[in-house]
Coordinates of C-alpha atoms in Angstrom, one line a residue:
M259 CA 90.0 133.6 95.0
S260 CA 87.5 136.5 95.2
Y261 CA 84.5 135.9 97.4
R262 CA 82.0 138.6 98.5
G263 CA 84.5 141.2 97.7
Y264 CA 87.4 139.7 99.5
D265 CA 90.4 137.6 98.6
I266 CA 90.9 134.4 100.6
V267 CA 94.4 133.5 101.7
I268 CA 95.1 130.1 103.3
G269 CA 98.1 128.2 104.5
L270 CA 98.2 124.7 106.0
E271 CA 100.4 123.1 108.6
V272 CA 100.1 119.4 108.2
H273 CA 101.3 117.0 110.9
A274 CA 102.2 113.5 109.8
Q275 CA 103.0 110.8 112.2
L276 CA 106.0 108.8 110.9
L277 CA 105.9 105.1 110.6
T278 CA 108.6 104.2 113.2
A279 CA 108.4 101.4 115.7
S280 CA 109.7 103.6 118.5
K281 CA 109.5 107.3 119.4
I282 CA 111.7 110.1 118.1
Y283 CA 113.9 110.4 121.2
A284 CA 113.1 107.2 123.2
S285 CA 112.6 103.5 122.7
D286 CA 108.9 103.5 123.7
S287 CA 106.6 101.7 121.3
T288 CA 104.4 103.8 119.0
K289 CA 101.7 101.0 118.5
F290 CA 98.2 102.6 118.2
G291 CA 95.5 101.5 120.5
A292 CA 97.6 100.4 123.5
P293 CA 96.1 100.9 127.0
P294 CA 96.5 104.5 128.2
N295 CA 100.0 105.5 129.6
T296 CA 101.6 102.2 128.7
N297 CA 103.8 103.3 125.8
V298 CA 105.9 105.5 128.1
S299 CA 109.3 105.5 129.7
V300 CA 111.4 107.8 131.9
V301 CA 112.6 109.6 128.8
S302 CA 109.2 110.4 127.4
L303 CA 107.9 111.2 130.9
A304 CA 110.9 113.6 131.2
H305 CA 112.3 112.3 134.5
P306 CA 115.2 114.3 135.7
G307 CA 118.6 113.3 134.4
T308 CA 117.2 111.5 131.3
L309 CA 118.6 112.3 127.9
P310 CA 117.0 112.1 124.5
K311 CA 118.6 110.1 121.6
L312 CA 117.6 110.8 118.0
N313 CA 115.9 108.0 116.1
K314 CA 117.8 107.7 112.8
R315 CA 114.8 106.3 110.9
V316 CA 112.9 109.6 111.6
V317 CA 115.5 111.5 109.7
E318 CA 115.4 109.2 106.7
L319 CA 111.7 109.3 106.4
A320 CA 111.6 113.1 106.6
I321 CA 114.2 113.4 103.9
K322 CA 112.1 111.1 101.6
M323 CA 109.2 113.5 101.9
G324 CA 111.6 116.3 101.1
F325 CA 112.9 114.5 97.9
A326 CA 109.3 113.9 96.8
C327 CA 108.5 117.6 97.2
G328 CA 111.7 118.8 95.6
S329 CA 112.8 120.5 98.8
Q330 CA 116.3 121.5 99.7
I331 CA 117.8 119.2 102.4
T332 CA 119.5 121.0 105.2
R333 CA 122.9 119.4 105.7
E334 CA 123.7 120.8 109.2
Q335 CA 120.8 120.8 111.7
I336 CA 120.2 121.6 115.3
F337 CA 117.2 121.0 117.5
D338 CA 115.3 123.6 119.5
R339 CA 113.1 123.7 122.5
K340 CA 109.7 125.3 121.9
N341 CA 108.3 126.3 125.3
Y342 CA 104.7 126.0 126.1
F343 CA 102.8 124.5 129.0
Y344 CA 100.0 121.9 128.5
P345 CA 99.1 119.1 130.9
D346 CA 99.9 116.5 128.1
L347 CA 103.3 117.9 127.4
P348 CA 105.5 116.2 130.1
K349 CA 108.7 118.2 129.6
G350 CA 106.9 121.6 129.5
Y351 CA 108.6 122.1 126.0
Q352 CA 108.6 120.5 122.7
L353 CA 111.7 119.3 120.8
T354 CA 111.5 120.7 117.3
Q355 CA 113.4 122.4 114.5
D356 CA 113.1 126.2 114.4
R357 CA 116.0 127.7 112.5
T358 CA 117.2 124.6 110.7
P359 CA 114.3 122.6 109.3
I360 CA 115.3 119.4 107.7
C361 CA 113.7 120.4 104.4
K362 CA 113.4 123.9 103.0
G363 CA 111.0 125.0 100.2
G364 CA 109.6 122.6 97.6
E365 CA 106.1 122.2 96.3
V366 CA 103.1 119.9 96.1
V367 CA 101.3 119.9 92.8
I368 CA 97.5 119.5 92.9
N369 CA 95.1 118.7 90.1
R370 CA 98.1 117.3 88.2
D371 CA 97.6 116.9 84.4
S372 CA 94.4 119.0 84.3
E373 CA 93.6 122.6 83.4
L374 CA 93.5 123.4 87.0
E375 CA 97.0 122.1 87.8
R376 CA 98.8 124.3 90.3
A377 CA 101.9 124.0 92.4
I378 CA 101.4 124.8 96.1
R379 CA 104.7 126.2 97.5
L380 CA 106.1 124.9 100.7
N381 CA 107.9 126.9 103.2
R382 CA 109.5 124.0 105.1
I383 CA 109.2 120.5 106.5
H384 CA 110.6 119.9 109.9
I385 CA 110.7 117.1 112.4
E386 CA 109.4 117.3 115.9
E387 CA 107.8 115.3 118.7
D388 CA 104.1 114.9 119.4
A389 CA 102.4 115.8 122.7
G390 CA 100.1 113.5 124.6
K391 CA 96.3 113.5 124.4
S392 CA 93.8 115.2 126.7
I393 CA 90.4 113.6 127.0
H394 CA 87.6 115.7 128.5
D395 CA 84.8 113.6 130.1
N396 CA 81.2 114.5 130.9
Q397 CA 81.9 115.4 134.5
G398 CA 84.3 118.2 133.6
D399 CA 87.5 116.3 134.3
T400 CA 90.4 116.0 132.0
L401 CA 92.2 112.6 131.5
I402 CA 95.7 112.5 130.2
D403 CA 97.1 109.8 128.0
L404 CA 100.8 110.1 127.4
N405 CA 101.2 107.2 124.9
R406 CA 101.6 109.7 122.0
A407 CA 104.0 112.0 123.8
G408 CA 107.3 111.8 121.9
V409 CA 105.9 110.1 118.8
A410 CA 107.8 111.3 115.7
L411 CA 106.1 113.8 113.4
I412 CA 107.0 115.8 110.4
E413 CA 105.2 119.2 110.0
I414 CA 104.6 120.2 106.4
V415 CA 104.1 124.0 106.3
T416 CA 102.9 125.7 103.1
E417 CA 103.3 129.2 102.0
P418 CA 100.0 131.2 102.2
N419 CA 99.2 130.5 98.6
I420 CA 96.1 128.4 98.8
W421 CA 93.0 130.3 97.6
S422 CA 89.9 128.3 98.6
A423 CA 88.7 125.6 101.0
K424 CA 88.4 123.2 98.0
E425 CA 92.1 123.8 97.1
A426 CA 93.0 123.1 100.7
G427 CA 91.1 119.8 100.7
T428 CA 92.7 118.8 97.4
L429 CA 96.2 119.6 98.8
L430 CA 95.6 117.6 101.9
T431 CA 94.3 114.7 99.8
E432 CA 97.5 114.8 97.7
I433 CA 99.7 114.9 100.8
R434 CA 97.9 112.0 102.3
R435 CA 98.4 110.0 99.0
L436 CA 102.1 111.0 98.9
V437 CA 102.9 110.0 102.5
R438 CA 101.1 106.7 102.1
H439 CA 102.9 106.0 98.8
L440 CA 106.3 106.8 100.3
G441 CA 105.5 104.6 103.2
I442 CA 106.3 107.2 105.8
C443 CA 102.9 107.7 107.3
D444 CA 99.6 105.6 107.2
G445 CA 97.6 108.8 106.6
N446 CA 94.8 107.6 108.9
M447 CA 93.2 111.0 109.9
E448 CA 90.6 109.2 112.1
Q449 CA 93.5 107.9 114.3
G450 CA 95.2 111.2 114.5
S451 CA 98.3 110.1 112.4
L452 CA 97.6 112.9 109.9
R453 CA 96.3 116.2 111.3
C454 CA 96.0 119.6 109.9
D455 CA 96.0 123.2 111.2
A456 CA 94.6 125.9 108.7
N457 CA 95.7 129.5 108.8
V458 CA 93.0 131.6 107.3
S459 CA 92.8 135.3 106.5
I460 CA 91.0 137.6 104.1
K461 CA 91.8 140.9 102.5
P462 CA 89.9 143.4 100.3
E463 CA 89.9 142.1 96.7
G464 CA 93.1 143.1 94.9
S465 CA 94.8 144.4 98.1
S466 CA 98.5 143.5 98.8
I467 CA 98.1 143.8 102.5
L468 CA 97.3 140.5 104.3
G469 CA 94.6 140.5 106.9
S470 CA 94.9 139.1 110.5
K471 CA 95.6 135.4 110.5
V472 CA 93.3 133.0 112.3
E473 CA 94.6 129.4 113.0
I474 CA 92.1 126.6 113.1
K475 CA 93.7 123.8 115.1
N476 CA 93.6 119.9 115.0
L477 CA 91.4 119.2 112.0
N478 CA 91.3 115.5 111.5
S479 CA 89.4 115.0 108.2
I480 CA 89.5 116.5 104.8
K481 CA 85.8 117.2 104.9
F482 CA 86.2 119.1 108.2
V483 CA 89.1 121.1 106.9
Q484 CA 86.9 122.4 104.1
K485 CA 84.0 123.0 106.3
A486 CA 86.0 124.9 108.9
I487 CA 87.7 127.1 106.4
D488 CA 84.4 127.9 104.6
F489 CA 82.8 128.9 107.9
E490 CA 85.8 130.9 109.0
V491 CA 85.9 132.9 105.8
D492 CA 82.2 133.8 106.1
R493 CA 82.8 134.7 109.8
Q494 CA 85.7 137.0 109.0
I495 CA 83.9 138.7 106.2
D496 CA 80.9 139.3 108.5
V497 CA 83.2 140.8 111.2
L498 CA 84.8 143.2 108.8
N499 CA 81.5 144.2 107.1
D500 CA 80.2 145.0 110.7
G501 CA 83.1 147.5 111.1
R502 CA 85.0 145.3 113.6
E503 CA 88.5 143.9 113.4
V504 CA 89.4 140.2 113.0
R505 CA 91.4 139.1 116.0
S506 CA 94.5 137.1 115.4
E507 CA 93.7 134.0 117.5
T508 CA 93.6 130.2 117.6
R509 CA 90.2 128.6 117.1
L510 CA 88.7 125.1 117.2
F511 CA 86.1 123.5 114.9
N512 CA 82.9 122.0 116.3
I513 CA 81.9 119.2 114.0
D514 CA 78.3 119.1 115.4
T515 CA 77.5 122.8 114.7
G516 CA 79.9 123.4 111.8
A517 CA 81.3 126.5 113.4
T518 CA 84.7 127.6 114.7
Y519 CA 85.1 129.0 118.2
A520 CA 87.8 130.9 120.0
M521 CA 90.4 128.9 121.9
R522 CA 93.1 131.4 122.8
T523 CA 94.8 134.5 121.5
K524 CA 97.3 133.6 118.8
E525 CA 100.9 133.2 120.1
E526 CA 103.7 135.1 118.7
L527 CA 107.0 133.4 117.9
N528 CA 108.7 135.1 120.9
D529 CA 106.1 133.6 123.2
Y530 CA 107.7 130.2 122.6
R531 CA 111.2 131.3 123.6
Y532 CA 112.9 129.0 121.2
F533 CA 116.5 128.1 122.0
P534 CA 118.9 125.3 121.0
D535 CA 118.4 122.1 122.9
P536 CA 121.6 121.4 124.9
D537 CA 121.0 117.6 125.2
L538 CA 121.0 116.8 121.4
S539 CA 124.1 117.0 119.3
P540 CA 123.9 118.8 115.9
L541 CA 122.9 116.6 113.1
H542 CA 125.1 116.2 109.9
I543 CA 123.6 114.8 106.7
S544 CA 126.5 113.3 104.6
D545 CA 126.6 112.8 100.9
E546 CA 126.7 109.0 101.4
W547 CA 123.6 109.1 103.6
L548 CA 121.6 111.2 101.1
K549 CA 122.6 108.9 98.2
K550 CA 121.5 105.9 100.2
I551 CA 118.1 107.4 101.0
K552 CA 117.6 108.6 97.4
A553 CA 118.3 105.0 96.2
D554 CA 115.6 103.7 98.5
M555 CA 113.0 106.1 97.1
P556 CA 110.0 104.4 95.3
E557 CA 108.5 105.6 92.1
L558 CA 106.5 108.7 92.7
P559 CA 102.7 108.5 92.0
W560 CA 102.8 110.9 89.0
V561 CA 105.7 108.9 87.5
I562 CA 103.7 105.7 87.9
K563 CA 100.5 107.2 86.4
S564 CA 102.5 108.3 83.3
K565 CA 104.1 104.8 83.0
L566 CA 100.6 103.2 83.4
T567 CA 99.2 105.3 80.5
Q568 CA 102.2 105.3 78.2
V569 CA 103.7 101.9 78.7
Y570 CA 100.7 99.8 79.7
G571 CA 98.1 101.7 77.7
L572 CA 95.7 102.3 80.5
S573 CA 93.1 105.2 80.4
E574 CA 93.7 108.3 82.4
Y575 CA 90.9 107.3 84.8
N576 CA 92.2 103.7 85.4
A577 CA 95.8 104.9 85.7
T578 CA 94.7 107.6 88.3
F579 CA 92.9 105.0 90.4
I580 CA 95.7 102.5 90.3
S581 CA 98.4 105.1 91.1
E582 CA 96.5 106.4 94.2
S583 CA 97.5 103.4 96.2
K584 CA 101.0 101.8 96.6
E585 CA 99.4 98.4 97.2
R586 CA 97.3 98.6 94.0
V587 CA 100.4 99.6 92.0
T588 CA 102.4 96.7 93.5
F589 CA 99.6 94.2 92.7
F590 CA 99.2 95.5 89.2
Y591 CA 102.9 95.1 88.4
E592 CA 102.8 91.6 89.8
V593 CA 99.9 90.5 87.7
A594 CA 101.3 92.3 84.6
D595 CA 104.4 90.1 84.9
L596 CA 102.1 87.1 84.3
C597 CA 99.5 88.4 81.9
E598 CA 99.6 91.0 79.1
N599 CA 95.9 92.1 79.2
Y600 CA 96.8 95.2 81.1
K601 CA 93.4 96.8 80.6
N602 CA 91.5 93.9 82.1
I603 CA 94.0 93.7 85.0
S604 CA 93.1 97.3 85.9
N605 CA 89.4 96.6 85.4
W606 CA 89.5 93.7 87.8
I607 CA 91.4 95.7 90.4
M608 CA 88.9 98.6 90.1
G609 CA 85.8 96.3 89.9
P610 CA 85.5 92.9 91.7
I611 CA 88.6 93.3 93.9
Q612 CA 87.8 96.9 95.1
S613 CA 84.2 95.9 95.6
F614 CA 85.2 92.9 97.7
Q615 CA 87.5 95.1 99.9
N616 CA 84.8 97.7 100.3
N617 CA 82.2 95.2 101.3
T618 CA 84.4 93.3 103.7
D619 CA 86.2 96.4 105.0
S620 CA 89.5 94.7 104.3
K621 CA 92.7 96.0 102.9
N622 CA 93.9 92.4 102.0
R623 CA 93.9 91.2 98.5
P624 CA 91.1 88.5 98.1
I625 CA 93.1 86.6 95.4
T626 CA 96.8 86.3 94.5
A627 CA 98.5 87.9 91.5
K628 CA 98.9 84.4 89.9
Q629 CA 95.2 83.6 90.4
L630 CA 94.1 86.9 88.8
A631 CA 96.4 86.3 85.9
E632 CA 95.0 82.8 85.3
L633 CA 91.4 84.1 85.5
I634 CA 92.1 86.7 82.9
N635 CA 93.9 84.3 80.6
L636 CA 91.0 81.7 80.8
I637 CA 88.5 84.5 79.9
D638 CA 90.7 85.6 77.0
D639 CA 90.9 82.0 75.8
D640 CA 87.1 81.8 75.8
Q641 CA 87.2 79.0 78.4
L642 CA 85.6 81.0 81.1
S643 CA 83.0 83.8 81.1
F644 CA 83.6 87.0 83.1
T645 CA 80.2 86.5 84.8
A646 CA 81.3 83.1 86.2
A647 CA 84.8 84.3 86.9
S648 CA 83.8 87.4 88.8
G649 CA 80.9 85.6 90.7
T650 CA 81.0 82.2 92.3
L651 CA 84.6 81.4 91.2
F652 CA 86.0 84.6 92.6
Q653 CA 84.2 84.2 95.9
S654 CA 85.6 80.6 96.2
L655 CA 89.1 81.8 95.4
A656 CA 88.8 84.6 98.1
T657 CA 88.6 81.9 100.7
N658 CA 91.2 79.6 99.2
P659 CA 94.4 81.5 98.3
S660 CA 96.3 78.4 97.3
A661 CA 93.7 77.0 94.9
D662 CA 94.5 76.5 91.2
V663 CA 92.1 78.5 89.2
R664 CA 91.5 76.1 86.3
T665 CA 91.2 73.1 88.6
L666 CA 88.6 74.9 90.7
A667 CA 86.7 76.1 87.6
V668 CA 86.5 72.6 86.3
D669 CA 85.3 71.2 89.7
M670 CA 82.6 73.9 89.7
G671 CA 81.5 73.1 86.2
L672 CA 82.3 76.6 84.9
I673 CA 84.6 75.8 81.9
L674 CA 82.8 76.9 78.8
K675 CA 83.9 74.2 76.4
G676 CA 81.8 71.0 76.2
T677 CA 78.6 72.5 77.7
N678 CA 75.4 70.7 76.8
I679 CA 73.2 73.8 77.3
D680 CA 70.6 74.2 74.5
V681 CA 71.5 77.8 73.5
D682 CA 68.7 78.2 71.0
A683 CA 66.0 77.2 73.5
L684 CA 67.6 79.4 76.1
I685 CA 67.6 82.5 73.8
Q686 CA 64.0 81.7 72.7
S687 CA 62.9 81.7 76.3
V688 CA 64.4 85.1 76.9
I689 CA 62.8 86.5 73.8
Q690 CA 59.4 85.3 74.9
D691 CA 59.8 86.7 78.4
F692 CA 60.8 90.2 77.2
P693 CA 58.6 91.0 74.1
D694 CA 58.5 94.7 74.8
K695 CA 62.3 94.8 75.0
V696 CA 62.6 92.9 71.8
S697 CA 60.4 95.4 70.0
A698 CA 62.3 98.3 71.5
Y699 CA 65.6 96.7 70.4
K700 CA 64.4 96.4 66.8
S701 CA 63.0 99.9 66.5
S702 CA 65.3 101.9 68.9
K703 CA 68.7 103.5 68.5
K704 CA 69.5 102.1 72.0
G705 CA 69.9 98.6 70.7
K706 CA 73.4 98.3 72.1
A707 CA 72.1 98.9 75.7
L708 CA 69.2 96.5 75.3
L709 CA 71.6 93.8 73.8
G710 CA 73.6 94.1 77.1
L711 CA 70.3 93.4 79.0
F712 CA 69.6 90.3 77.0
M713 CA 73.2 89.1 77.4
G714 CA 73.1 89.6 81.1
E715 CA 69.8 87.7 81.4
L716 CA 71.2 84.8 79.3
M717 CA 74.5 84.6 81.3
K718 CA 72.5 84.6 84.5
R719 CA 70.2 81.8 83.3
S720 CA 73.1 79.7 82.2
A721 CA 75.1 80.4 85.3
G722 CA 77.8 81.9 83.3
K723 CA 78.6 78.7 81.4
L724 CA 78.2 80.0 77.8
N725 CA 80.8 81.5 75.7
P726 CA 79.9 85.2 75.6
K727 CA 81.4 85.9 72.0
E728 CA 79.5 82.9 70.4
L729 CA 76.4 83.7 72.4
K730 CA 76.3 87.3 71.2
Q731 CA 76.5 86.2 67.6
I732 CA 73.6 83.8 67.9
L733 CA 71.5 86.3 70.0
V734 CA 71.8 89.1 67.5
Q735 CA 70.7 86.7 64.7
K736 CA 67.7 85.4 66.8
L737 CA 66.7 89.0 67.7
N738 CA 66.7 90.1 64.1
E739 CA 64.6 87.1 63.1
A740 CA 62.0 87.6 66.0

């Protein structure tokens, strides 16, 4: 993408912490939030004489990501030592994969099914261990927490074929959705389980020669990734326009100032002195193992979206929202087995249920699949209004997951049939209270919108006990006579 006379070239390195109960080479717990330096052992602390042992689950989760991205799975693998010295890296080296990454190539498609759809090519996906965490206090001291040391990661490395900060953010969003859907990473960037390094360079517009690469480390939100890239692009352009050279270096992003700043000169590959780890045996991926992993693969998000639109008849918008979350998809299918009004199922998931989860900051479903199916069926049978169902009844069900929907609706007096409300008198009171709206309804082309206003007022005054279909017919007649 051309900007101020330059082409922008970006590559991402995305680190995803795998959802394993123990670390990649040791049995230490990976539970988040444990007291500092408690999820450790002699192996993760690199005591002399200790030997690593590969966690089989790590391999399976990494291969799932490779399958999802269409990567080639490396059948014979070795592990390498990447040497560098930080206080939170107990061994003084990181066990990783240099020459034989578990997954080679592949792609992640962004803006799928739109005019801007594009496949971002991957260079590789490899497995490695995480380092610990350095915490810098206000007194200038650095505290070390080694709970994260040895936690299993995959590193997803793209080719330098991302052309803007917006594309980088879109790609990271898609990767987060994919790892969550596959169940291999929780994608919680605020907890550090999904982190991103961005490699940014610029070159004169149309040039085939890449500029010096600058790496921005440890970006932990999609917003910060985009802001850091935008700042770095402007910084590099200003440097070149001033007649200076862009240094190949590693930089950090200050979230308070919105600026990047130098951390160290960029390492070259030979600085790491990669060599095969003598303590880990080569890894062979058999045909049988690959078949077992592939059989355990869930439906991929874009396959689900197509199924939701073509089989269940949902709109593109509704299908996109449902397919973004594995939990939503599972819940939709559960309800769809009990109720055939698929559009209303998605509307409930996107409306009252999502609103409840947002307001309570909860990921738990407020009602069961059976209860939602019964709610929708009662509304479709004209026995319950949506206003009552999504209001007081829904709130009551959210605190009573074992309740029978119809029984509770009867007890709360919400069943529509048999109501003794004087509908004519109620409509007349609303007409008298809103004379200006009545005149506007009769003379305006926006009658449909105003009709919704009257309906909403009537349902509110009747506590949702009136049959909306019958009420609307009578309301239209009374408005025309007014």
